[in-house]
Short mmCIF file of C-alpha atoms in Angstrom, two decimals:
data_model
loop_
_atom_site.label_atom_id
_atom_site.label_comp_id
_atom_site.label_asym_id
_atom_site.label_seq_id
_atom_site.Cartn_x
_atom_site.Cartn_y
_atom_site.Cartn_z
CA UNK A 1 -6.89 -65.15 -16.54
CA UNK A 2 -5.03 -61.89 -16.91
CA UNK A 3 -1.25 -62.02 -16.66
CA UNK A 4 0.32 -60.73 -13.44
CA UNK A 5 1.49 -57.14 -13.47
CA UNK A 6 5.12 -56.69 -14.55
CA UNK A 7 5.69 -53.37 -12.83
CA UNK A 8 4.69 -52.13 -9.38
CA UNK A 9 1.92 -49.52 -9.13
CA UNK A 10 4.56 -46.83 -8.76
CA UNK A 11 7.94 -47.88 -10.11
CA UNK A 12 10.75 -46.91 -7.70
CA UNK A 13 13.35 -44.81 -9.44
CA UNK A 14 16.38 -46.07 -7.47
CA UNK A 15 17.47 -49.17 -5.57
CA UNK A 16 17.05 -47.24 -2.34
CA UNK A 17 13.46 -46.42 -3.26
CA UNK A 18 12.92 -50.07 -4.23
CA UNK A 19 14.08 -51.28 -0.81
CA UNK A 20 11.65 -48.94 0.92
CA UNK A 21 8.79 -49.99 -1.34
CA UNK A 22 9.37 -53.71 -0.68
CA UNK A 23 8.49 -53.22 2.97
CA UNK A 24 4.88 -52.54 1.98
CA UNK A 25 4.50 -56.09 0.64
CA UNK A 26 6.51 -57.75 3.47
CA UNK A 27 9.43 -59.00 1.43
CA UNK A 28 13.12 -58.33 1.68
CA UNK A 29 15.81 -58.62 -1.03
CA UNK A 30 18.29 -61.43 -0.44
CA UNK A 31 20.95 -59.66 -2.50
CA UNK A 32 21.14 -56.92 0.12
CA UNK A 33 21.82 -59.45 2.92
CA UNK A 34 23.61 -62.26 1.11
CA UNK A 35 26.84 -61.91 3.10
CA UNK A 36 25.01 -61.90 6.43
CA UNK A 37 22.79 -64.88 5.67
CA UNK A 38 25.46 -66.87 3.81
CA UNK A 39 28.71 -66.04 5.63
CA UNK A 40 32.05 -67.41 4.49
CA UNK A 41 32.72 -68.80 7.99
CA UNK A 42 30.66 -69.70 11.06
CA UNK A 43 29.91 -66.59 13.08
CA UNK A 44 28.89 -67.41 16.66
CA UNK A 45 27.82 -64.46 18.77
CA UNK A 46 29.12 -65.87 22.06
CA UNK A 47 32.76 -65.48 23.11
CA UNK A 48 35.34 -67.56 24.99
CA UNK A 49 34.80 -66.84 28.67
CA UNK A 50 35.66 -68.28 32.10
CA UNK A 51 33.43 -68.38 35.17
CA UNK A 52 35.56 -68.43 38.34
CA UNK A 53 34.09 -70.92 40.82
CA UNK A 54 35.70 -69.28 43.85
CA UNK A 55 34.04 -65.99 42.96
CA UNK A 56 30.60 -67.45 42.20
CA UNK A 57 30.33 -70.01 45.01
CA UNK A 58 29.84 -67.47 47.86
CA UNK A 59 26.88 -65.93 46.01
CA UNK A 60 25.38 -69.38 45.41
CA UNK A 61 25.72 -70.30 49.09
CA UNK A 62 24.20 -66.95 50.10
CA UNK A 63 21.31 -67.56 47.71
CA UNK A 64 20.76 -70.86 49.51
CA UNK A 65 20.19 -68.93 52.72
CA UNK A 66 18.15 -66.08 51.24
CA UNK A 67 16.04 -67.84 48.61
CA UNK A 68 13.97 -70.48 50.35
CA UNK A 69 12.91 -73.83 48.99
CA UNK A 70 9.31 -72.76 48.38
CA UNK A 71 10.47 -69.68 46.44
CA UNK A 72 12.79 -71.46 44.00
CA UNK A 73 11.75 -74.36 41.82
CA UNK A 74 15.44 -74.60 40.93
CA UNK A 75 18.09 -72.55 42.76
CA UNK A 76 20.54 -71.95 39.93
CA UNK A 77 23.03 -69.28 38.93
CA UNK A 78 23.07 -69.33 35.13
CA UNK A 79 26.42 -68.91 33.36
CA UNK A 80 25.58 -66.07 30.98
CA UNK A 81 27.97 -65.47 28.10
CA UNK A 82 28.98 -61.77 27.82
CA UNK A 83 28.82 -62.01 24.03
CA UNK A 84 25.05 -62.52 24.23
CA UNK A 85 24.54 -60.95 27.64
CA UNK A 86 21.32 -62.91 28.08
CA UNK A 87 20.15 -66.28 29.32
CA UNK A 88 20.05 -69.09 28.32
CA UNK A 89 23.25 -68.64 26.32
CA UNK A 90 26.48 -70.06 27.72
CA UNK A 91 27.40 -70.78 24.11
CA UNK A 92 25.06 -70.13 21.17
CA UNK A 93 23.60 -73.63 21.55
CA UNK A 94 24.39 -74.70 25.14
CA UNK A 95 23.18 -73.59 28.57
CA UNK A 96 25.10 -74.11 31.80
CA UNK A 97 24.24 -73.23 35.37
CA UNK A 98 25.43 -73.94 38.91
CA UNK A 99 22.64 -75.50 40.95
CA UNK A 100 22.49 -75.79 44.74
CA UNK A 101 20.27 -77.82 47.05
CA UNK A 102 20.45 -77.24 50.80
CA UNK A 103 20.15 -80.00 53.44
CA UNK A 104 16.66 -81.48 53.80
CA UNK A 105 15.42 -79.63 50.73
CA UNK A 106 13.64 -80.91 47.64
CA UNK A 107 13.85 -79.33 44.19
CA UNK A 108 10.28 -80.36 43.21
CA UNK A 109 9.44 -82.85 40.53
CA UNK A 110 8.81 -81.69 36.99
CA UNK A 111 9.54 -82.80 33.46
CA UNK A 112 10.38 -80.98 30.25
CA UNK A 113 11.34 -81.32 26.63
CA UNK A 114 14.94 -80.26 27.25
CA UNK A 115 17.76 -82.75 27.82
CA UNK A 116 19.99 -82.27 30.87
CA UNK A 117 23.40 -83.57 31.90
CA UNK A 118 24.79 -82.84 35.37
CA UNK A 119 28.35 -82.93 36.74
CA UNK A 120 28.41 -83.17 40.54
CA UNK A 121 30.94 -80.69 41.93
CA UNK A 122 30.68 -81.00 45.70
CA UNK A 123 28.59 -82.25 48.59
CA UNK A 124 27.53 -85.53 50.18
CA UNK A 125 24.04 -86.89 50.63
CA UNK A 126 22.57 -85.41 47.47
CA UNK A 127 20.27 -87.48 45.30
CA UNK A 128 18.21 -87.21 42.15
CA UNK A 129 15.21 -89.26 41.07
CA UNK A 130 14.61 -89.72 37.36
CA UNK A 131 11.36 -91.36 36.27
CA UNK A 132 11.12 -93.60 39.31
CA UNK A 133 14.84 -94.33 39.80
CA UNK A 134 16.56 -92.53 42.68
CA UNK A 135 20.36 -92.41 42.66
CA UNK A 136 22.95 -90.83 44.91
CA UNK A 137 24.83 -87.75 43.72
CA UNK A 138 28.54 -88.31 44.31
CA UNK A 139 31.20 -85.71 43.48
CA UNK A 140 32.66 -86.10 39.99
CA UNK A 141 29.86 -88.40 38.82
CA UNK A 142 27.84 -87.45 35.74
CA UNK A 143 24.04 -87.90 35.68
CA UNK A 144 21.63 -87.43 32.79
CA UNK A 145 17.97 -86.49 32.67
CA UNK A 146 16.44 -87.56 29.35
CA UNK A 147 13.62 -85.47 27.87
CA UNK A 148 10.17 -85.80 29.41
CA UNK A 149 11.37 -87.85 32.40
CA UNK A 150 9.91 -86.84 35.76
CA UNK A 151 12.75 -85.77 38.02
CA UNK A 152 13.40 -84.15 41.38
CA UNK A 153 16.51 -83.49 43.46
CA UNK A 154 17.14 -83.58 47.18
CA UNK A 155 19.77 -83.44 49.91
CA UNK A 156 19.98 -85.40 53.16
CA UNK A 157 20.66 -83.43 56.32
CA UNK A 158 22.67 -84.08 59.45
CA UNK A 159 21.31 -87.08 61.35
CA UNK A 160 20.24 -88.84 58.16
CA UNK A 161 22.39 -91.63 56.76
CA UNK A 162 25.01 -90.05 54.48
CA UNK A 163 23.80 -86.52 55.20
CA UNK A 164 25.38 -83.44 56.73
CA UNK A 165 24.84 -79.70 57.06
CA UNK A 166 26.59 -78.77 53.79
CA UNK A 167 24.83 -78.16 50.44
CA UNK A 168 25.29 -80.15 47.27
CA UNK A 169 26.33 -78.26 44.12
CA UNK A 170 26.46 -79.40 40.52
CA UNK A 171 26.91 -78.05 37.00
CA UNK A 172 23.82 -78.30 34.82
CA UNK A 173 24.10 -78.59 31.04
CA UNK A 174 20.99 -78.26 28.89
CA UNK A 175 20.01 -77.60 25.28
CA UNK A 176 17.76 -74.66 26.19
CA UNK A 177 19.07 -72.26 23.49
CA UNK A 178 17.60 -74.58 20.85
CA UNK A 179 14.13 -73.74 22.08
CA UNK A 180 14.67 -70.08 21.30
CA UNK A 181 14.76 -71.12 17.63
CA UNK A 182 12.30 -74.02 18.00
CA UNK A 183 9.59 -72.66 20.33
CA UNK A 184 8.27 -76.09 21.30
CA UNK A 185 9.53 -76.46 24.88
CA UNK A 186 7.12 -77.87 27.46
CA UNK A 187 7.58 -77.90 31.24
CA UNK A 188 5.05 -79.73 33.44
CA UNK A 189 4.95 -79.86 37.24
CA UNK A 190 4.13 -83.02 39.16
CA UNK A 191 1.32 -82.68 41.71
CA UNK A 192 3.66 -83.61 44.59
CA UNK A 193 7.18 -82.43 45.41
CA UNK A 194 8.65 -85.86 44.72
CA UNK A 195 7.80 -88.35 42.01
CA UNK A 196 7.47 -91.94 43.35
CA UNK A 197 10.89 -93.56 43.09
CA UNK A 198 13.00 -96.45 44.35
CA UNK A 199 16.68 -96.33 45.26
CA UNK A 200 18.98 -97.69 42.55
CA UNK A 201 22.69 -98.50 42.77
CA UNK A 202 24.64 -95.92 40.75
CA UNK A 203 26.75 -98.75 39.29
CA UNK A 204 23.63 -100.34 37.80
CA UNK A 205 21.86 -97.20 36.63
CA UNK A 206 21.82 -96.16 32.95
CA UNK A 207 21.51 -92.51 33.96
CA UNK A 208 24.71 -92.39 36.07
CA UNK A 209 28.35 -92.42 34.93
CA UNK A 210 30.43 -92.93 38.10
CA UNK A 211 33.81 -91.24 38.22
CA UNK A 212 35.38 -94.36 39.75
CA UNK A 213 34.61 -96.12 36.46
CA UNK A 214 35.72 -93.28 34.19
CA UNK A 215 39.02 -92.44 35.89
CA UNK A 216 40.57 -95.94 35.36
CA UNK A 217 39.75 -95.70 31.65
CA UNK A 218 41.55 -92.36 31.44
CA UNK A 219 44.52 -93.78 33.32
CA UNK A 220 44.73 -96.82 31.01
CA UNK A 221 44.70 -94.75 27.83
CA UNK A 222 48.11 -94.21 26.23
CA UNK A 223 49.69 -90.83 25.64
CA UNK A 224 49.89 -87.53 27.53
CA UNK A 225 46.29 -86.66 26.61
CA UNK A 226 43.26 -88.94 26.68
CA UNK A 227 39.51 -88.55 26.30
CA UNK A 228 36.78 -90.94 27.43
CA UNK A 229 33.26 -90.21 26.13
CA UNK A 230 30.19 -90.75 28.26
CA UNK A 231 28.10 -93.17 26.21
CA UNK A 232 25.06 -95.35 26.73
CA UNK A 233 25.65 -99.07 27.11
CA UNK A 234 24.84 -99.61 23.43
CA UNK A 235 27.48 -97.06 22.38
CA UNK A 236 25.14 -94.18 21.56
CA UNK A 237 25.67 -90.63 22.77
CA UNK A 238 24.01 -89.73 26.08
CA UNK A 239 21.54 -87.47 24.26
CA UNK A 240 20.31 -86.50 20.80
CA UNK A 241 21.46 -82.91 21.27
CA UNK A 242 24.29 -83.09 23.83
CA UNK A 243 27.33 -85.31 24.29
CA UNK A 244 29.92 -85.34 27.06
CA UNK A 245 33.38 -86.65 27.83
CA UNK A 246 36.17 -86.58 30.40
CA UNK A 247 39.76 -85.70 29.51
CA UNK A 248 43.12 -86.36 31.13
CA UNK A 249 46.13 -84.16 30.51
CA UNK A 250 49.49 -85.10 32.01
CA UNK A 251 51.63 -82.51 33.77
CA UNK A 252 53.41 -80.01 31.50
CA UNK A 253 51.74 -81.34 28.34
CA UNK A 254 49.08 -80.12 25.92
CA UNK A 255 46.02 -81.50 24.17
CA UNK A 256 45.61 -81.61 20.38
CA UNK A 257 44.59 -78.35 18.74
CA UNK A 258 41.14 -78.49 17.16
CA UNK A 259 38.75 -76.22 15.30
CA UNK A 260 35.20 -77.47 14.80
CA UNK A 261 31.66 -76.26 14.43
CA UNK A 262 30.71 -77.89 17.74
CA UNK A 263 30.69 -75.61 20.77
CA UNK A 264 31.62 -76.80 24.26
CA UNK A 265 31.47 -76.01 27.94
CA UNK A 266 34.51 -77.18 29.94
CA UNK A 267 34.69 -77.69 33.71
CA UNK A 268 37.95 -78.23 35.58
CA UNK A 269 37.73 -81.40 37.69
CA UNK A 270 41.31 -81.25 38.96
CA UNK A 271 44.52 -79.32 38.32
CA UNK A 272 45.60 -75.97 36.94
CA UNK A 273 46.58 -74.75 33.52
CA UNK A 274 45.33 -72.67 30.63
CA UNK A 275 43.54 -72.97 27.31
CA UNK A 276 44.03 -70.98 24.15
CA UNK A 277 40.58 -70.43 22.62
CA UNK A 278 40.68 -68.41 19.44
CA UNK A 279 42.91 -65.46 20.27
CA UNK A 280 42.24 -65.61 24.03
CA UNK A 281 44.25 -67.33 26.75
CA UNK A 282 42.10 -68.57 29.61
CA UNK A 283 43.83 -69.52 32.87
CA UNK A 284 41.88 -71.97 35.00
CA UNK A 285 41.93 -74.03 38.19
CA UNK A 286 39.76 -76.66 39.88
CA UNK A 287 36.07 -75.70 39.84
CA UNK A 288 36.24 -73.14 37.03
CA UNK A 289 34.07 -73.42 33.91
CA UNK A 290 34.71 -71.89 30.49
CA UNK A 291 33.06 -71.70 27.08
CA UNK A 292 34.40 -72.63 23.66
CA UNK A 293 32.18 -71.14 20.93
CA UNK A 294 31.87 -72.78 17.52
CA UNK A 295 34.79 -72.50 15.08
CA UNK A 296 37.24 -71.21 17.69
CA UNK A 297 40.49 -73.14 17.57
CA UNK A 298 41.26 -74.42 21.07
CA UNK A 299 44.01 -76.25 22.91
CA UNK A 300 44.61 -77.05 26.59
CA UNK A 301 47.90 -76.83 28.51
CA UNK A 302 48.53 -78.38 31.93
CA UNK A 303 50.76 -76.90 34.61
CA UNK A 304 53.06 -79.06 36.73
CA UNK A 305 50.33 -81.48 37.82
CA UNK A 306 47.93 -83.86 36.11
CA UNK A 307 44.68 -82.29 34.92
CA UNK A 308 41.18 -83.73 34.56
CA UNK A 309 38.56 -81.92 32.48
CA UNK A 310 34.84 -82.48 31.99
CA UNK A 311 33.26 -81.31 28.75
CA UNK A 312 29.75 -81.25 27.34
CA UNK A 313 29.10 -80.24 23.74
CA UNK A 314 26.52 -80.02 20.96
CA UNK A 315 28.17 -82.38 18.47
CA UNK A 316 25.33 -84.99 18.46
CA UNK A 317 22.84 -82.35 17.38
CA UNK A 318 25.13 -80.93 14.69
CA UNK A 319 25.89 -84.39 13.31
CA UNK A 320 22.20 -85.30 13.18
CA UNK A 321 21.46 -82.10 11.25
CA UNK A 322 24.49 -82.43 8.97
CA UNK A 323 26.11 -79.26 10.36
CA UNK A 324 29.24 -80.73 11.94
CA UNK A 325 32.60 -79.79 10.43
CA UNK A 326 36.14 -80.12 11.72
CA UNK A 327 39.08 -78.28 10.21
CA UNK A 328 41.57 -80.49 8.42
CA UNK A 329 39.10 -83.20 7.39
CA UNK A 330 38.31 -83.96 3.75
CA UNK A 331 35.61 -81.41 2.94
CA UNK A 332 33.95 -83.77 0.48
CA UNK A 333 33.28 -86.14 3.38
CA UNK A 334 30.76 -83.58 4.71
CA UNK A 335 28.76 -83.46 1.44
CA UNK A 336 25.27 -84.93 1.69
CA UNK A 337 25.45 -86.87 -1.58
CA UNK A 338 22.25 -88.35 -3.00
#
C-alpha cells in the first residue's frame, strides 16, 4: 500500500492560502478558533433581563379574546431574551412563557420529550391533567409535567363549582433550548381534547407542590434569607434537566452573592426590591420575571417588606453532565478523577 501523500496537490504558499484550501476538503483548523472554542470563561449569549408583568398581562388577556381555543394549541407569550432575540431562549438553556386559559376552554392533550414546570400566577378554577391525574391549579402552587406524560389544561367557568369568568395564568418553564442542540424532541397529540383522568387531591399528588406547604418551611428557616427546594418525595430533583426552589428574603435584607454556571429564571411571588445581575441592576415587583444567565454574579435585595421569589434553573442537567461550577468552591472538587 502506497504511503499517503505528504503535501497537498498544490501547496499553499501562505497561512491565508492554506485556510482557503482547507475548505475544499471540509476541514477547519482548530488553531485559528482555539480561543472561541475553548474560552477562558463561560460565555452565555443571553443577557440579564426583566419582563414586566403589568406590561405583558394586557396583551395576554387580549390574545385570549382574539386567538380562539381552536386556533391555539397553547396560548402562550414566550419570554424571549434580547441577547438571543429568538425563541425558545429565555436563558441559553431555559425557556419561559406566560400561558393563559380562558373559562370553559381546554388546552388539548399532548405529550412531548421536554420537561415542564409551572408556577400558577393567578386565577381560580384552573386544572391540569397529567397522565390520568387531574389536579386543581391554585395560585402560587408549582406543578410539574414529566417527559412523555399526556397532559391537558382547562378552566372552569361561571356556574361551575370553583369557576368564574376570569382566566387562569401561569409561568411555564421548559428545557426546550436543549433540543436545539439535541434535535430529538417529539410532540404527539392525543386523539381527543382531554386525556382520560381522575381528580386527585393536590396534597396527595406527586406532581403538585402546594404553596401552603412550602411557605411554612420558608418561615421556619432561620436567617434573613431562606431557600426551600422543590423535590420529589425521595429527595430527588423534580426533573433531570430542571430544578426549582422558593426563596424568602426579609425586609431590608439581601441574599448571598453567588456566581455559578447554572442559569436561572426568577419570578416575583410577593414584594418589591432589586437584583444585581452581573453589572446590571434589575428593579422588580410582584408578577415580574427576570433572567440570570450563566456565570453572572447575582444577589437580591428586598425593600421594606418581606419578599418571596420562585426560581427554576438548569443545575440538575449541568451536574449530570459534569458542567456545574460555583465560584469559591475548591476547583479540584469538580475534576472527574478516574
